[in-house]
Amino acid sequence: MNHKEKKIENRLFLLLIVLLIAISIFLFIGINKNNAQYLISTRGIKLLSMILSGTCIAVSTLIFQTVTDSRILTPSVMGLDSMYVFLQTLLIFVFKRKLPVLLESVPKFMITTFFMILVSILLQKFFTNKSKGKLLYMILIGMIVGTFLDSLSNGIQMIMDPDEFLILQSSLFASYSKVNTTLLAIAYGILGVSLLWLKNDIVKLDVMSLGYNQSINLGLDYKKLLRKKLTLVGILVSISTALVGPVMFLGLLTVNISKEILKTYKHRYLILSSTLLSIVFLISGQLLVEKIFNNSFPVGTIINFVGGIYLLSILLKERKVR
């Protein structure tokens, strides 16, 4: 092991220590013998949800930035967040009275996940090789799809019953307060299979990060790997969003900080650091929401606010470099 890898592993170990401290604070703050069992059980479910969400968002964003060769893009450019809002709106508006069974946790989760994955797969046809033109074309199509779905969602929400609208609003923001344990188990099963699918391609992602021409010259089946990774991105984003709601800027924040901290292109390190940071940010945000802001708004609001500021700082930094 060379000096650089030793340095990277030391930083990963420090991130792990920070995560363990954050988990300990989150689980045990305010605990006494009278409320220990109840608080630890409810907080444990929240913690498992944040671990799953943080892992999905970090891994999907890292892969997406690798295949697009851009550090300012997230999978949300494919319109998946807009698809989530549209599906929630449509399900409540159409089926709340006629087929309420579809609004139960498991059917709703499966429907949302299925259609979000389907959209991500369909968008791949606009990004079949690695060129700047194809990249911009895919982003444009994603933005058009997202804008179209947002317009449909807003139109439906305008004519919804006020009670239905209130129900809808509670599902449109990332929240870890009420997570169905059955759905959590299903989501972890999908996540486990997805990570196993990713395992054998981690080194290939290192090659992919060199660019299209270099990857082809090194014998990489770029188009096949691209399709696989975009499908994986769609799966990971879909299960996280369908379970707890959208957290748009979390991946952008943690992946870029990981790259700044580790200074490496190796995805086996970047995946670990991005995941650890994502979970730390989610736990910290949840603590702020619960202990300081008294649950007045969801944790996604804090994450998106900080992530938006960080995105602006990246854009300004790159502008100065040019």
Short mmCIF file of C-alpha atoms in Angstrom, two decimals:
data_model
loop_
_atom_site.label_atom_id
_atom_site.label_comp_id
_atom_site.label_asym_id
_atom_site.label_seq_id
_atom_site.Cartn_x
_atom_site.Cartn_y
_atom_site.Cartn_z
CA MET A 1 0.00 0.00 0.00
CA ASN A 2 1.48 3.34 -1.06
CA HIS A 3 1.45 6.55 0.96
CA LYS A 4 -1.49 8.07 -0.94
CA GLU A 5 -3.76 5.07 -0.37
CA LYS A 6 -2.79 5.00 3.31
CA LYS A 7 -3.72 8.67 3.57
CA ILE A 8 -7.08 7.98 1.89
CA GLU A 9 -7.85 5.10 4.23
CA ASN A 10 -7.01 7.26 7.26
CA ARG A 11 -9.48 9.88 6.07
CA LEU A 12 -12.12 7.22 5.50
CA PHE A 13 -11.52 5.97 9.03
CA LEU A 14 -12.02 9.50 10.38
CA LEU A 15 -15.29 9.78 8.44
CA LEU A 16 -16.39 6.47 9.96
CA ILE A 17 -15.62 7.79 13.45
CA VAL A 18 -17.65 10.95 12.72
CA LEU A 19 -20.54 8.79 11.51
CA LEU A 20 -20.46 6.61 14.63
CA ILE A 21 -20.49 9.72 16.82
CA ALA A 22 -23.44 11.15 14.86
CA ILE A 23 -25.33 7.84 15.17
CA SER A 24 -24.66 7.68 18.92
CA ILE A 25 -25.92 11.24 19.45
CA PHE A 26 -29.00 10.62 17.31
CA LEU A 27 -29.94 7.37 19.05
CA PHE A 28 -29.20 8.25 22.66
CA ILE A 29 -29.82 11.98 23.11
CA GLY A 30 -32.56 12.53 25.68
CA ILE A 31 -32.75 8.82 26.57
CA ASN A 32 -33.67 7.67 30.07
CA LYS A 33 -34.86 4.38 31.53
CA ASN A 34 -38.52 5.29 31.05
CA ASN A 35 -38.40 6.10 27.35
CA ALA A 36 -35.37 4.12 26.19
CA GLN A 37 -37.20 1.25 24.48
CA TYR A 38 -39.66 3.45 22.60
CA LEU A 39 -37.18 6.13 21.49
CA ILE A 40 -34.47 3.72 20.38
CA SER A 41 -36.94 1.64 18.35
CA THR A 42 -38.45 4.66 16.56
CA ARG A 43 -35.09 6.31 16.04
CA GLY A 44 -33.66 3.01 14.83
CA ILE A 45 -36.20 2.91 11.99
CA LYS A 46 -35.36 6.52 11.09
CA LEU A 47 -31.67 5.69 11.14
CA LEU A 48 -32.11 2.68 8.86
CA SER A 49 -34.09 4.88 6.47
CA MET A 50 -31.36 7.51 6.42
CA ILE A 51 -28.67 4.89 5.83
CA LEU A 52 -30.61 3.49 2.88
CA SER A 53 -31.44 6.91 1.44
CA GLY A 54 -27.91 8.23 1.91
CA THR A 55 -26.38 5.16 0.26
CA CYS A 56 -28.75 5.25 -2.72
CA ILE A 57 -28.30 8.97 -3.35
CA ALA A 58 -24.51 8.96 -2.92
CA VAL A 59 -23.87 5.94 -5.15
CA SER A 60 -26.32 7.01 -7.86
CA THR A 61 -24.92 10.56 -8.02
CA LEU A 62 -21.32 9.37 -8.16
CA ILE A 63 -22.10 6.96 -11.00
CA PHE A 64 -24.11 9.60 -12.86
CA GLN A 65 -21.31 12.16 -12.60
CA THR A 66 -18.84 9.55 -13.86
CA VAL A 67 -20.85 8.63 -16.96
CA THR A 68 -21.67 12.28 -17.75
CA ASP A 69 -18.18 13.54 -16.85
CA SER A 70 -19.67 16.48 -14.97
CA ARG A 71 -19.46 17.31 -11.27
CA ILE A 72 -22.45 19.65 -11.29
CA LEU A 73 -25.07 17.17 -12.53
CA THR A 74 -27.31 14.88 -10.51
CA PRO A 75 -29.80 12.20 -11.61
CA SER A 76 -32.57 14.75 -11.08
CA VAL A 77 -31.78 16.14 -14.58
CA MET A 78 -33.49 13.00 -15.94
CA GLY A 79 -36.77 14.31 -14.52
CA LEU A 80 -37.12 11.62 -11.84
CA ASP A 81 -38.08 14.08 -9.10
CA SER A 82 -40.80 15.51 -11.33
CA MET A 83 -41.99 12.00 -12.14
CA TYR A 84 -42.27 11.27 -8.42
CA VAL A 85 -44.38 14.39 -7.80
CA PHE A 86 -46.60 13.60 -10.79
CA LEU A 87 -47.16 10.00 -9.71
CA GLN A 88 -48.06 10.99 -6.14
CA THR A 89 -50.45 13.63 -7.45
CA LEU A 90 -52.07 11.29 -9.96
CA LEU A 91 -52.45 8.40 -7.52
CA ILE A 92 -54.19 10.53 -4.91
CA PHE A 93 -56.38 12.41 -7.41
CA VAL A 94 -57.51 9.39 -9.42
CA PHE A 95 -57.50 6.47 -7.02
CA LYS A 96 -58.19 7.89 -3.56
CA ARG A 97 -61.94 7.33 -3.90
CA LYS A 98 -62.21 4.58 -6.53
CA LEU A 99 -59.25 2.32 -5.70
CA PRO A 100 -57.90 3.37 -2.29
CA VAL A 101 -56.00 0.06 -2.07
CA LEU A 102 -53.46 1.53 -4.51
CA LEU A 103 -52.67 4.26 -1.98
CA GLU A 104 -51.57 1.78 0.65
CA SER A 105 -47.87 1.79 1.36
CA VAL A 106 -46.68 -1.27 -0.56
CA PRO A 107 -48.74 -0.84 -3.79
CA LYS A 108 -47.93 2.88 -3.86
CA PHE A 109 -44.21 2.20 -3.39
CA MET A 110 -44.14 -0.47 -6.11
CA ILE A 111 -46.06 1.67 -8.63
CA THR A 112 -43.87 4.71 -8.00
CA THR A 113 -40.63 2.72 -8.22
CA PHE A 114 -41.69 0.89 -11.38
CA PHE A 115 -42.58 4.02 -13.36
CA MET A 116 -39.52 5.97 -12.21
CA ILE A 117 -37.23 3.13 -13.30
CA LEU A 118 -39.13 2.89 -16.59
CA VAL A 119 -38.56 6.60 -17.29
CA SER A 120 -34.84 6.33 -16.54
CA ILE A 121 -34.53 3.37 -18.93
CA LEU A 122 -36.45 5.14 -21.71
CA LEU A 123 -34.20 8.21 -21.43
CA GLN A 124 -31.15 6.06 -22.15
CA LYS A 125 -32.01 6.01 -25.85
CA PHE A 126 -31.04 9.70 -25.94
CA PHE A 127 -27.62 9.01 -24.45
CA THR A 128 -26.23 5.93 -26.19
CA ASN A 129 -22.64 7.09 -26.51
CA LYS A 130 -20.26 9.45 -24.77
CA SER A 131 -20.24 12.74 -26.61
CA LYS A 132 -20.98 16.26 -25.51
CA GLY A 133 -23.86 16.51 -27.96
CA LYS A 134 -25.55 13.38 -26.63
CA LEU A 135 -25.05 14.55 -23.06
CA LEU A 136 -26.69 17.90 -23.74
CA TYR A 137 -29.47 16.14 -25.64
CA MET A 138 -30.22 13.86 -22.69
CA ILE A 139 -30.22 16.79 -20.27
CA LEU A 140 -32.54 18.73 -22.59
CA ILE A 141 -34.95 15.80 -22.89
CA GLY A 142 -34.89 15.30 -19.10
CA MET A 143 -35.65 18.98 -18.53
CA ILE A 144 -38.50 18.92 -21.05
CA VAL A 145 -39.99 15.78 -19.47
CA GLY A 146 -39.60 17.29 -15.99
CA THR A 147 -41.21 20.59 -17.00
CA PHE A 148 -44.09 18.77 -18.72
CA LEU A 149 -44.74 16.59 -15.67
CA ASP A 150 -44.50 19.59 -13.33
CA SER A 151 -47.12 21.38 -15.41
CA LEU A 152 -49.43 18.38 -15.30
CA SER A 153 -48.92 18.05 -11.55
CA ASN A 154 -49.67 21.72 -10.93
CA GLY A 155 -52.78 21.53 -13.09
CA ILE A 156 -54.13 18.52 -11.21
CA GLN A 157 -53.30 20.07 -7.83
CA MET A 158 -55.32 23.17 -8.75
CA ILE A 159 -58.52 21.12 -8.99
CA MET A 160 -57.87 18.69 -6.14
CA ASP A 161 -59.99 18.49 -3.04
CA PRO A 162 -58.29 20.46 -0.21
CA ASP A 163 -58.11 17.34 1.98
CA GLU A 164 -56.48 15.38 -0.84
CA PHE A 165 -54.04 18.23 -1.40
CA LEU A 166 -52.97 18.17 2.24
CA ILE A 167 -52.37 14.42 2.02
CA LEU A 168 -50.32 14.99 -1.13
CA GLN A 169 -48.15 17.71 0.41
CA SER A 170 -47.05 15.42 3.20
CA SER A 171 -45.55 13.00 0.65
CA LEU A 172 -43.76 15.53 -1.58
CA PHE A 173 -40.92 16.34 0.82
CA ALA A 174 -38.24 14.03 2.14
CA SER A 175 -39.23 12.83 5.59
CA TYR A 176 -37.88 10.08 7.83
CA SER A 177 -40.51 10.43 10.53
CA LYS A 178 -43.02 7.86 9.22
CA VAL A 179 -41.35 5.07 7.26
CA ASN A 180 -43.14 1.75 6.74
CA THR A 181 -40.94 -1.09 8.02
CA THR A 182 -42.21 -3.48 5.33
CA LEU A 183 -41.22 -1.03 2.61
CA LEU A 184 -37.88 -0.49 4.33
CA ALA A 185 -37.18 -4.22 4.17
CA ILE A 186 -38.16 -4.35 0.48
CA ALA A 187 -35.99 -1.32 -0.29
CA TYR A 188 -32.99 -2.86 1.49
CA GLY A 189 -33.46 -6.02 -0.53
CA ILE A 190 -33.41 -4.04 -3.80
CA LEU A 191 -30.42 -2.02 -2.57
CA GLY A 192 -28.49 -5.20 -1.70
CA VAL A 193 -29.06 -6.70 -5.15
CA SER A 194 -28.12 -3.39 -6.79
CA LEU A 195 -24.84 -3.13 -4.87
CA LEU A 196 -23.96 -6.71 -5.79
CA TRP A 197 -24.64 -5.80 -9.42
CA LEU A 198 -22.33 -2.81 -9.05
CA LYS A 199 -19.52 -4.69 -7.28
CA ASN A 200 -17.93 -6.25 -10.36
CA ASP A 201 -17.96 -2.97 -12.30
CA ILE A 202 -16.27 -0.67 -9.79
CA VAL A 203 -12.88 -0.94 -11.52
CA LYS A 204 -14.59 -0.41 -14.89
CA LEU A 205 -16.00 2.86 -13.54
CA ASP A 206 -12.42 3.96 -12.83
CA VAL A 207 -11.63 3.35 -16.51
CA MET A 208 -14.86 5.03 -17.58
CA SER A 209 -13.88 8.19 -15.72
CA LEU A 210 -10.96 8.57 -18.16
CA GLY A 211 -13.39 9.42 -20.94
CA TYR A 212 -15.03 7.73 -23.90
CA ASN A 213 -12.04 7.49 -26.22
CA GLN A 214 -9.61 6.25 -23.57
CA SER A 215 -12.15 3.69 -22.32
CA ILE A 216 -12.66 2.30 -25.82
CA ASN A 217 -8.90 2.13 -26.39
CA LEU A 218 -8.50 0.16 -23.16
CA GLY A 219 -11.05 -2.41 -24.35
CA LEU A 220 -14.07 -1.31 -22.33
CA ASP A 221 -17.52 -2.05 -23.76
CA TYR A 222 -18.56 1.52 -23.06
CA LYS A 223 -22.11 1.48 -24.40
CA LYS A 224 -23.05 -1.71 -22.56
CA LEU A 225 -21.59 -0.44 -19.29
CA LEU A 226 -23.30 2.92 -19.79
CA ARG A 227 -26.70 1.28 -20.15
CA LYS A 228 -26.12 -0.84 -17.05
CA LYS A 229 -25.02 2.10 -14.93
CA LEU A 230 -27.84 4.40 -16.00
CA THR A 231 -30.32 1.63 -15.20
CA LEU A 232 -28.67 1.20 -11.80
CA VAL A 233 -28.88 4.96 -11.20
CA GLY A 234 -32.59 4.86 -11.99
CA ILE A 235 -33.17 1.96 -9.58
CA LEU A 236 -31.28 3.57 -6.69
CA VAL A 237 -32.89 6.99 -7.10
CA SER A 238 -36.32 5.42 -7.49
CA ILE A 239 -36.29 3.30 -4.33
CA SER A 240 -34.93 6.15 -2.22
CA THR A 241 -37.37 8.73 -3.56
CA ALA A 242 -40.35 6.37 -3.43
CA LEU A 243 -39.55 5.49 0.19
CA VAL A 244 -38.84 8.89 1.79
CA GLY A 245 -39.25 11.54 -0.92
CA PRO A 246 -36.77 13.58 -2.99
CA VAL A 247 -33.52 15.02 -1.61
CA MET A 248 -32.24 16.72 -4.74
CA PHE A 249 -28.88 18.22 -3.72
CA LEU A 250 -27.59 15.67 -1.20
CA GLY A 251 -25.61 13.64 -3.74
CA LEU A 252 -24.15 16.74 -5.36
CA LEU A 253 -22.96 17.94 -1.97
CA THR A 254 -21.44 14.72 -0.67
CA VAL A 255 -19.86 13.42 -3.88
CA ASN A 256 -18.05 16.68 -4.57
CA ILE A 257 -16.86 17.00 -0.98
CA SER A 258 -15.59 13.40 -1.16
CA LYS A 259 -13.61 14.18 -4.30
CA GLU A 260 -12.12 17.24 -2.62
CA ILE A 261 -11.20 15.32 0.53
CA LEU A 262 -9.75 12.17 -1.03
CA LYS A 263 -8.24 13.53 -4.27
CA THR A 264 -8.66 10.21 -6.04
CA TYR A 265 -10.47 8.77 -9.06
CA LYS A 266 -10.90 5.29 -7.55
CA HIS A 267 -14.56 4.56 -7.06
CA ARG A 268 -14.10 2.03 -4.27
CA TYR A 269 -12.93 4.90 -2.07
CA LEU A 270 -15.31 7.52 -3.44
CA ILE A 271 -18.35 5.28 -2.94
CA LEU A 272 -17.45 4.73 0.72
CA SER A 273 -16.68 8.36 1.49
CA SER A 274 -19.75 9.69 -0.35
CA THR A 275 -22.00 7.21 1.45
CA LEU A 276 -20.53 8.01 4.87
CA LEU A 277 -20.89 11.76 4.27
CA SER A 278 -24.46 11.39 3.01
CA ILE A 279 -25.53 9.53 6.13
CA VAL A 280 -23.74 12.05 8.38
CA PHE A 281 -25.48 14.98 6.63
CA LEU A 282 -28.88 13.30 6.88
CA ILE A 283 -28.45 12.51 10.57
CA SER A 284 -27.20 16.04 11.29
CA GLY A 285 -30.08 17.55 9.34
CA GLN A 286 -32.62 15.37 11.14
CA LEU A 287 -31.18 16.39 14.51
CA LEU A 288 -31.47 20.06 13.54
CA VAL A 289 -35.06 19.59 12.42
CA GLU A 290 -36.09 17.73 15.58
CA LYS A 291 -34.11 19.50 18.29
CA ILE A 292 -33.75 23.07 17.04
CA PHE A 293 -36.57 23.70 14.55
CA ASN A 294 -39.12 21.52 16.36
CA ASN A 295 -40.10 19.57 13.20
CA SER A 296 -41.40 22.73 11.55
CA PHE A 297 -40.13 21.62 8.13
CA PRO A 298 -38.64 18.45 6.59
CA VAL A 299 -34.95 17.62 6.56
CA GLY A 300 -34.87 17.83 2.75
CA THR A 301 -35.32 21.60 3.02
CA ILE A 302 -32.05 21.98 4.93
CA ILE A 303 -30.16 19.61 2.63
CA ASN A 304 -31.41 21.33 -0.53
CA PHE A 305 -30.60 24.77 0.90
CA VAL A 306 -27.02 23.83 1.77
CA GLY A 307 -26.61 21.87 -1.47
CA GLY A 308 -27.90 24.76 -3.56
CA ILE A 309 -25.38 27.12 -2.01
CA TYR A 310 -22.61 24.58 -2.62
CA LEU A 311 -23.63 24.21 -6.28
CA LEU A 312 -23.40 27.98 -6.72
CA SER A 313 -19.92 27.96 -5.15
CA ILE A 314 -18.80 25.24 -7.59
CA LEU A 315 -20.12 27.20 -10.57
CA LEU A 316 -18.43 30.41 -9.40
CA LYS A 317 -15.16 28.58 -8.77
CA GLU A 318 -15.15 27.03 -12.25
CA ARG A 319 -15.97 30.41 -13.78
CA LYS A 320 -12.93 31.96 -12.09
CA VAL A 321 -10.70 29.13 -13.31
CA ARG A 322 -11.80 29.75 -16.90
#
